mmCIF file of C-alpha atoms in Angstrom:
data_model
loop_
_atom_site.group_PDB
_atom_site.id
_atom_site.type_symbol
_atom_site.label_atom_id
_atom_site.label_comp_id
_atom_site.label_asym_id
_atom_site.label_seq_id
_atom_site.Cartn_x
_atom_site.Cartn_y
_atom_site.Cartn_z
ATOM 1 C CA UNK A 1210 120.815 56.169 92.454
ATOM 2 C CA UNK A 1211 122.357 56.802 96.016
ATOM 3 C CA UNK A 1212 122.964 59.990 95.629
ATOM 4 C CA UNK A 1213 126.684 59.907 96.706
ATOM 5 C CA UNK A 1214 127.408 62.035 93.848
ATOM 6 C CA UNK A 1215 125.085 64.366 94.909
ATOM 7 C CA UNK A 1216 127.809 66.801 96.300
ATOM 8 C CA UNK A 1217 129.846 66.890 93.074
ATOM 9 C CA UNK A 1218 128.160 70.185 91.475
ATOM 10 C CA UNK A 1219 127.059 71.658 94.554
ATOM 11 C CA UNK A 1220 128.275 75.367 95.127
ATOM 12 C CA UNK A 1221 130.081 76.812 98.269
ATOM 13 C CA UNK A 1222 127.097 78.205 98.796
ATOM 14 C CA UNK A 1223 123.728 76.722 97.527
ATOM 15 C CA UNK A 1224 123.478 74.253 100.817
ATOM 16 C CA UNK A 1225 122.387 77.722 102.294
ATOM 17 C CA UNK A 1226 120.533 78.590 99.671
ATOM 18 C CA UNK A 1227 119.068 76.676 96.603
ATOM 19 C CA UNK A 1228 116.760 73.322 96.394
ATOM 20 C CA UNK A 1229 120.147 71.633 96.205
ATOM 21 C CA UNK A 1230 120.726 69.631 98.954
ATOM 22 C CA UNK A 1231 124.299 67.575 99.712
ATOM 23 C CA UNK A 1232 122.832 64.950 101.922
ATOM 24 C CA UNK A 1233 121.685 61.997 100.178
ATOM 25 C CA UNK A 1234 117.977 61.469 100.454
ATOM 26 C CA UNK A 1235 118.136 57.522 100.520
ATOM 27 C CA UNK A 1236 119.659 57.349 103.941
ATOM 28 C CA UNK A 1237 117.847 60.182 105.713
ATOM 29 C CA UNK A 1238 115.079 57.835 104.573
ATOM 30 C CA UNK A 1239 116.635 55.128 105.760
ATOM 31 C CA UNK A 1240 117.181 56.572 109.309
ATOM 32 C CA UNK A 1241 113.235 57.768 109.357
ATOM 33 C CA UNK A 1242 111.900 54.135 108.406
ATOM 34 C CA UNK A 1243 114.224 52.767 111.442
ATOM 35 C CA UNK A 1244 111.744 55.063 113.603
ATOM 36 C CA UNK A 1245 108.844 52.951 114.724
ATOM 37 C CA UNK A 1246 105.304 53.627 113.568
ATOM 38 C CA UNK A 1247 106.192 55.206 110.691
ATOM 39 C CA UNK A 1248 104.736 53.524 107.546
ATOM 40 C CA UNK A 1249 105.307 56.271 104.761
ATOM 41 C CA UNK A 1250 107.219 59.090 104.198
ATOM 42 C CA UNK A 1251 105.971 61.372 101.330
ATOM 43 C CA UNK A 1252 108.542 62.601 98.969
ATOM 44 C CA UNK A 1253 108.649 66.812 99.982
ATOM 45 C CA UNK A 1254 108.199 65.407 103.644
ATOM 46 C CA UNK A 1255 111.868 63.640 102.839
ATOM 47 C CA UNK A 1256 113.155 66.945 100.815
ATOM 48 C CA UNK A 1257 112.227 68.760 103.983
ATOM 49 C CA UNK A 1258 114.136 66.085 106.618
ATOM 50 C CA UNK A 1259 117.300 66.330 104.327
ATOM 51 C CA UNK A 1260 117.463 69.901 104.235
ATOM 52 C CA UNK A 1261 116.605 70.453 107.951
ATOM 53 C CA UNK A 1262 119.101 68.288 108.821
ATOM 54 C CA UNK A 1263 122.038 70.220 106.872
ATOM 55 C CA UNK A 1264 120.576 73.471 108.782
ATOM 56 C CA UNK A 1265 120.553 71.552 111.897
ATOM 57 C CA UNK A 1266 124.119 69.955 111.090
ATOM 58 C CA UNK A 1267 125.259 74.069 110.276
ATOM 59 C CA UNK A 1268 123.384 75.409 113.458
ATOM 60 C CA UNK A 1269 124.593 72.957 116.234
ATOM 61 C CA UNK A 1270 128.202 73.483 114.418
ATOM 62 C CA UNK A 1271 128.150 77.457 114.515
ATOM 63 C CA UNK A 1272 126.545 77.358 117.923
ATOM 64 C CA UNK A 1273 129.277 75.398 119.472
ATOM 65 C CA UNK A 1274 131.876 77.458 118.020
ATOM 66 C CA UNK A 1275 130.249 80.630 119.373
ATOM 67 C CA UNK A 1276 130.100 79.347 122.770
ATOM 68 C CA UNK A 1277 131.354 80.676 125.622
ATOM 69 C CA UNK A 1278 134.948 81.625 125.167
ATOM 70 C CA UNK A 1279 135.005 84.940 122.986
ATOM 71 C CA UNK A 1280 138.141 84.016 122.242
ATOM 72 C CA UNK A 1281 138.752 83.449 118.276
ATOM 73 C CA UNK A 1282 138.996 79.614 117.848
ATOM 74 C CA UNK A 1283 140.871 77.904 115.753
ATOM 75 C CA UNK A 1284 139.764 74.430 116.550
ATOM 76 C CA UNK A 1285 135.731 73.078 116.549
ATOM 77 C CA UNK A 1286 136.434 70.627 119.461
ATOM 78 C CA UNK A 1287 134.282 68.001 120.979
ATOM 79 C CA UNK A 1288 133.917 69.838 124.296
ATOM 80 C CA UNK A 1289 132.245 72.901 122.868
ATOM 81 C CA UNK A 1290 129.800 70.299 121.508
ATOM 82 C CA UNK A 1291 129.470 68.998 125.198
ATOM 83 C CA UNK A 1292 128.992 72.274 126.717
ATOM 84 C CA UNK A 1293 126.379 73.652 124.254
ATOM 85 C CA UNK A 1294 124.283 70.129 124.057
ATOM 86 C CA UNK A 1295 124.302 71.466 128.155
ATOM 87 C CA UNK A 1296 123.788 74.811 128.152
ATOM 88 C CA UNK A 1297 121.272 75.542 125.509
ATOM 89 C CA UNK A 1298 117.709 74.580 125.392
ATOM 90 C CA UNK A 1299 116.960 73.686 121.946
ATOM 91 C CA UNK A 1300 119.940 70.798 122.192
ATOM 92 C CA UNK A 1301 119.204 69.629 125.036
ATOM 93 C CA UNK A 1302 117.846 66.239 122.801
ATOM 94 C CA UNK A 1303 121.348 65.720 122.483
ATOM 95 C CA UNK A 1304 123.468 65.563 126.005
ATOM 96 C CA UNK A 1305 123.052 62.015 125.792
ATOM 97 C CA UNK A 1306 124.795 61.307 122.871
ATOM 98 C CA UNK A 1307 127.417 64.126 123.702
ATOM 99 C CA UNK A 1308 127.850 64.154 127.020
ATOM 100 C CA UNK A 1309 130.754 66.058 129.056
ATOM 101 C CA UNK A 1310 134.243 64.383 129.611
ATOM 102 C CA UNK A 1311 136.048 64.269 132.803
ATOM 103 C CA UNK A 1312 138.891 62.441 133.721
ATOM 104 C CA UNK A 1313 138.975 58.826 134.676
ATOM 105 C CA UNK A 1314 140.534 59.868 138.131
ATOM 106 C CA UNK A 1315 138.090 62.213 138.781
ATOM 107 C CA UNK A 1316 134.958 59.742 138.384
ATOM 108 C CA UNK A 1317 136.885 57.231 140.280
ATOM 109 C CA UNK A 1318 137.568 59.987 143.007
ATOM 110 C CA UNK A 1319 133.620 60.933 143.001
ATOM 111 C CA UNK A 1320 132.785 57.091 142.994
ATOM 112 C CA UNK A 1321 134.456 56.426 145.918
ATOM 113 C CA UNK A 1322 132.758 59.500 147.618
ATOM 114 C CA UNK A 1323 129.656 58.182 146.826
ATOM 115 C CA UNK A 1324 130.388 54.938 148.484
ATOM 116 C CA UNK A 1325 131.876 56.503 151.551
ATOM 117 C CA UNK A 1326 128.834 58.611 152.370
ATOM 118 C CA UNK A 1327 126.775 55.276 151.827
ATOM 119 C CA UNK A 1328 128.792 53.830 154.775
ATOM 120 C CA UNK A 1329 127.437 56.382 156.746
ATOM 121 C CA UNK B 896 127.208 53.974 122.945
ATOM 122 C CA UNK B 897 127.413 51.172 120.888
ATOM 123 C CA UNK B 898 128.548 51.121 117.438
ATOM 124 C CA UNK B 899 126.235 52.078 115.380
ATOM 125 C CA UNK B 900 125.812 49.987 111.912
ATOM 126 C CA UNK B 901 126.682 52.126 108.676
ATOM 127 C CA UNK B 902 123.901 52.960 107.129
ATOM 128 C CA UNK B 903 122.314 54.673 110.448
ATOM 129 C CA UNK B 904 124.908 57.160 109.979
ATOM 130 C CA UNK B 905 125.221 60.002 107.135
ATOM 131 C CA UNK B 906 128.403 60.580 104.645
ATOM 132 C CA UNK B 907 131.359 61.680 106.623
ATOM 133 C CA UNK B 908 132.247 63.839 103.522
ATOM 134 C CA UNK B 909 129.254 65.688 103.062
ATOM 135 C CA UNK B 910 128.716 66.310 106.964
ATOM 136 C CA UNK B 911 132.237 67.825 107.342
ATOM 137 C CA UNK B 912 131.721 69.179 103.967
ATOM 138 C CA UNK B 913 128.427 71.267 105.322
ATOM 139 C CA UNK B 914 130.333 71.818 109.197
ATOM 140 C CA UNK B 915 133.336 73.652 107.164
ATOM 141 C CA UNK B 916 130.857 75.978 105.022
ATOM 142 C CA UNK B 917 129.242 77.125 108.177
ATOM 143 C CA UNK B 918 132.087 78.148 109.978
ATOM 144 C CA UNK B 919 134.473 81.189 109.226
ATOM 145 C CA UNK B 920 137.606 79.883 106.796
ATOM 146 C CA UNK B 921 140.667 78.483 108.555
ATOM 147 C CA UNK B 922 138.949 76.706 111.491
ATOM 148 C CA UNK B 923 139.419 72.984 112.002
ATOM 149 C CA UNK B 924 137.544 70.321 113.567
ATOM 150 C CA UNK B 925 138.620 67.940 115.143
ATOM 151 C CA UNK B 926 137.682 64.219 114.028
ATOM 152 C CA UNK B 927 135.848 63.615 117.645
ATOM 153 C CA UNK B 928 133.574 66.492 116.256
ATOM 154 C CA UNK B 929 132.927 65.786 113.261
ATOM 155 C CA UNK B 930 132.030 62.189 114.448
ATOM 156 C CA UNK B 931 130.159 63.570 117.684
ATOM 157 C CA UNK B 932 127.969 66.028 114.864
ATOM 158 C CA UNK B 933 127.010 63.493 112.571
ATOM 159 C CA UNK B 934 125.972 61.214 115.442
ATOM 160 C CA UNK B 935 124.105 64.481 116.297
ATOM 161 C CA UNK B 936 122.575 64.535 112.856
ATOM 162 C CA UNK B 937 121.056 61.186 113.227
ATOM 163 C CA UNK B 938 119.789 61.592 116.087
ATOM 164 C CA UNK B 939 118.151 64.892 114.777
ATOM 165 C CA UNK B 940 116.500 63.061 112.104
ATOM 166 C CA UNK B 941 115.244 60.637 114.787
ATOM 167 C CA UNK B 942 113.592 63.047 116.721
ATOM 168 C CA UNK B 943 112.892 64.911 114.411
ATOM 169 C CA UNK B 944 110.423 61.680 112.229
ATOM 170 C CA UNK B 945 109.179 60.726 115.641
ATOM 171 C CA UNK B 946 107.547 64.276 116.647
ATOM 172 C CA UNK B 947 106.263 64.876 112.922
ATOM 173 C CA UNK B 948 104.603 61.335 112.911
ATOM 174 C CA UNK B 949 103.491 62.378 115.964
ATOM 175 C CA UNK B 950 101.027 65.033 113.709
ATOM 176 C CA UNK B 951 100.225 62.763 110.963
ATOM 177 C CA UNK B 952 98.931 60.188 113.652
ATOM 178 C CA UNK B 953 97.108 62.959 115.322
ATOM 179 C CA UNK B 954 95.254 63.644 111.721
ATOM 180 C CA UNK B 955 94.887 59.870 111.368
ATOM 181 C CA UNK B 956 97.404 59.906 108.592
ATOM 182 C CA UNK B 957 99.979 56.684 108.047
ATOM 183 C CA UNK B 958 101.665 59.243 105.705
ATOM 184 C CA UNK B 959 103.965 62.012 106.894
ATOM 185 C CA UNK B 960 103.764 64.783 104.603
ATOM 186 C CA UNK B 961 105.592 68.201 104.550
ATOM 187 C CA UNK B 962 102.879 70.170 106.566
ATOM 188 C CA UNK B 963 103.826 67.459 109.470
ATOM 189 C CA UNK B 964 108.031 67.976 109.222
ATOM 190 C CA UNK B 965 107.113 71.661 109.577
ATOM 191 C CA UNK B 966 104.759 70.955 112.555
ATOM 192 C CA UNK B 967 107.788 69.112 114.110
ATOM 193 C CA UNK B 968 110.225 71.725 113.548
ATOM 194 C CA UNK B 969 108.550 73.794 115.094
ATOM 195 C CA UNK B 970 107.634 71.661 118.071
ATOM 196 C CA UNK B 971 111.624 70.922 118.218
ATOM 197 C CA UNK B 972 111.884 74.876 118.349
ATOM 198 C CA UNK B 973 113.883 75.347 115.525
ATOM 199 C CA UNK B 974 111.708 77.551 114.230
ATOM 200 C CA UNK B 975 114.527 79.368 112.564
ATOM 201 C CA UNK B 976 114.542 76.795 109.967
ATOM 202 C CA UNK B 977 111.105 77.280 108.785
ATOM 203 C CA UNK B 978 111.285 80.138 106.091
ATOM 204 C CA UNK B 979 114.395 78.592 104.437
ATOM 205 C CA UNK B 980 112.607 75.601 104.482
ATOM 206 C CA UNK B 981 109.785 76.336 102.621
ATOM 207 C CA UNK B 982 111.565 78.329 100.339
ATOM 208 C CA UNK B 983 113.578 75.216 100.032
ATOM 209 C CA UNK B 984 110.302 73.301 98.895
ATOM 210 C CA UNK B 985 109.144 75.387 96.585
ATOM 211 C CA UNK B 986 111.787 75.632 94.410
ATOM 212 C CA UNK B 987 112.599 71.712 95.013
ATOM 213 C CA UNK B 988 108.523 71.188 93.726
ATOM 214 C CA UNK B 989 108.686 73.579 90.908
ATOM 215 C CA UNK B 990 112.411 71.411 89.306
ATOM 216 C CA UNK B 991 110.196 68.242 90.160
ATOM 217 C CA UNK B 992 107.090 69.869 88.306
ATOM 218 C CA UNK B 993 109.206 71.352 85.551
ATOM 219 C CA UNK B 994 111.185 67.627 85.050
ATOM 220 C CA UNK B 995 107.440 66.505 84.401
ATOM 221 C CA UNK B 996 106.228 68.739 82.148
ATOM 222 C CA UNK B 997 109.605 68.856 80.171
ATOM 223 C CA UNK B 998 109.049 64.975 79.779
ATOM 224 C CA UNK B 999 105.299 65.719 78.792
ATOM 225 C CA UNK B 1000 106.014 68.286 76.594
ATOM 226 C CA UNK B 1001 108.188 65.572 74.679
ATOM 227 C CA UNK B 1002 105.822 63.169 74.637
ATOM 228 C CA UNK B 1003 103.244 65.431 72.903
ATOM 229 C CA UNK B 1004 105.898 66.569 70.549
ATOM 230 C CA UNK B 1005 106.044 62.649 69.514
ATOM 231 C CA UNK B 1006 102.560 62.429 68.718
ATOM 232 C CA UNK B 1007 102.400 65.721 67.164
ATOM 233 C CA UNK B 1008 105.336 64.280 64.879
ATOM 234 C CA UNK B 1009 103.751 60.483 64.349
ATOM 235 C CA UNK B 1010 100.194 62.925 63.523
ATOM 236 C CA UNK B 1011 101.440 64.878 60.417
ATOM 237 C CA UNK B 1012 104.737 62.916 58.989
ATOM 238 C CA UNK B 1013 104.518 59.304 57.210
ATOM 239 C CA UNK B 1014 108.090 58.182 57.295
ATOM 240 C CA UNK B 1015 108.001 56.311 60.584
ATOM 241 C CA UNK B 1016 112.174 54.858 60.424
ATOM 242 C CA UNK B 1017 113.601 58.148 61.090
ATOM 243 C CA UNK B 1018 111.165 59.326 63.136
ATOM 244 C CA UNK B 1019 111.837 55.978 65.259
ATOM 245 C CA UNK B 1020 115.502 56.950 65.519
ATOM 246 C CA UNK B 1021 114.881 60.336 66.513
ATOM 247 C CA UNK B 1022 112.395 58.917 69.629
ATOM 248 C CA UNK B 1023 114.855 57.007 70.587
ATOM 249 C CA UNK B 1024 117.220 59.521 70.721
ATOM 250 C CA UNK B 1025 114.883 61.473 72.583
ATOM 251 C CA UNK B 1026 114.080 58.534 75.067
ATOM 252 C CA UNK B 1027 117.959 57.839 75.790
ATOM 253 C CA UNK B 1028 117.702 62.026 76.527
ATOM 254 C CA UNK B 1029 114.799 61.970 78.984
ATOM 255 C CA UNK B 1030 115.952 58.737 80.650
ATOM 256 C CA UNK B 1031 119.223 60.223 81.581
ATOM 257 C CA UNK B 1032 118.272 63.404 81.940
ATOM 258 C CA UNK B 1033 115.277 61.721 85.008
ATOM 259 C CA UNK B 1034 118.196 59.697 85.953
ATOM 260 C CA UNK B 1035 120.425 63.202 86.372
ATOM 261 C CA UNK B 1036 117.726 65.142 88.004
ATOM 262 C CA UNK B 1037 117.147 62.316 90.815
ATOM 263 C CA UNK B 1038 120.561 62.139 91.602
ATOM 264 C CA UNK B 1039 121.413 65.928 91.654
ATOM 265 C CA UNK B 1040 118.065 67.963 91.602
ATOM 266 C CA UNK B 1041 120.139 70.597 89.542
ATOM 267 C CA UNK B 1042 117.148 70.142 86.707
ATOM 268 C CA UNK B 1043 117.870 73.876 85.643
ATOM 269 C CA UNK B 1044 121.586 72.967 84.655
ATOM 270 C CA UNK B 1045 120.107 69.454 82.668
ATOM 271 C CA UNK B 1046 117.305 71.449 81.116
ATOM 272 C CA UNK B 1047 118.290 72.339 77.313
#
């Protein structure tokens, strides 16, 4: 009764549209109790996580893609994730958990910056 | 961050599964993406149970209900999700409310049947039968919430 097999029958499209949802139910449940101060979770209050969470999961994916270059992408990469946890409000929950990359040599370089106007 | 233990994290297969559907056909993702979204997902949940217990603590609730995950959403503005949502509900209540009264129905076409006839073995059989039915069919319905489909 995990609901691993939940995805089996599920249509291209009825994550958009119908009751059906692909995420089991279990562990979004499981997540919420980890939350503290929360002693129960009513059953449509879980439907409602599960499904929020798949239109989060297509939003923040769709966003990302969209951002910025104009070009057409063929590749959803972890930088577009970066840039639009930083550039739009409604993710901004998220630039810790996806924050931008730069290259070792260029933290290093900024480091030592740092330390030199310290010396000062 | 640190690694996280499994079951804080959703299926990989259903999260790429749901990233692929919303984006136009042909476009990849790349594993740090898919890994980086479903991170994302969590930590949407998260937030997510934290501001709507927020609203069932204001109403001196210990339960969150749906009114309060709405509240939240809203709060989080994503208020975009709101009408699917509760179109969601509603048809998610009515396959719970029809899985009920399908199981009541058969439960007063038992007594109906135990009322009027006087050979009890078959009858027996045929309950069972019937039980076996509505078990798997409950058992079905949790696991998929496709009740129309399991209906007869």
């Amino acid at each position: 009764m995990s609901g691993n097999n939940v995805g089996d029958k599920v249509d291209a499209n009825s994550t958009l549209n119908s009751k059906n949802i692909s995420l089991p139910m279990s562990r979004v449940k499981l997540i919420m109790k980890s939350s503290p101060d929360v002693s129960s979770i009513n059953q449509d209050a879980l439907f409602l996580t599960t499904k929020a969470t798949e239109l989060f999961v297509q939003h923040l994916a769709q966003c990302s893609y969209k951002n910025g270059s104009g070009k057409e992408k063929t590749t959803l990469a972890y930088s577009d994730l970066a840039n639009a946890a930083e550039e739009s409000e409604t993710f901004q929950f998220l630039t810790d958990i996806l924050p931008k990359k730069i290259l070792a040599r260029d933290y290093l370089r900024s480091l030592e910056e740092r330390q030199e106007d310290g010396d000062d | 961050m640190a690694e996280r233990p499994e079951d804080l994290n959703l299926p990989n297969a259903v999260i790429t599964r749901i990233i692929k559907e919303a984006l136009p056909e042909g476009v990849n993702v790349s594993k740090e993406a898919r890994k980086a979204i479903s991170q994302a997902a969590s930590v949407f949940v998260l937030y997510a149970t934290s501001c709507a217990n927020n609203f069932a603590m204001k109403a001196k609730r210990k339960t969150l209900n749906a009114g309060d995950v709405l509240a939240a959403m809203e709060e989080m503005e994503f208020e975009r999700f709101l009408q699917p949502l509760r179109e969601a509900l509603e048809a998610y209540k009515k396959g719970q409310k029809g899985k009920r009264e399908a199981s009541e129905q058969k439960r007063k076409d038992k007594e109906k049947k135990t009322d009027t006839e006087e050979t009890d073995k078959s009858k027996e059989e045929e309950e069972e039968e019937e039980e076996e039915e509505r078990m798997e069919e409950e058992q079905e319905g949790e696991n998929e919430g496709e009740e129309e489909e399991v209906e007869n």
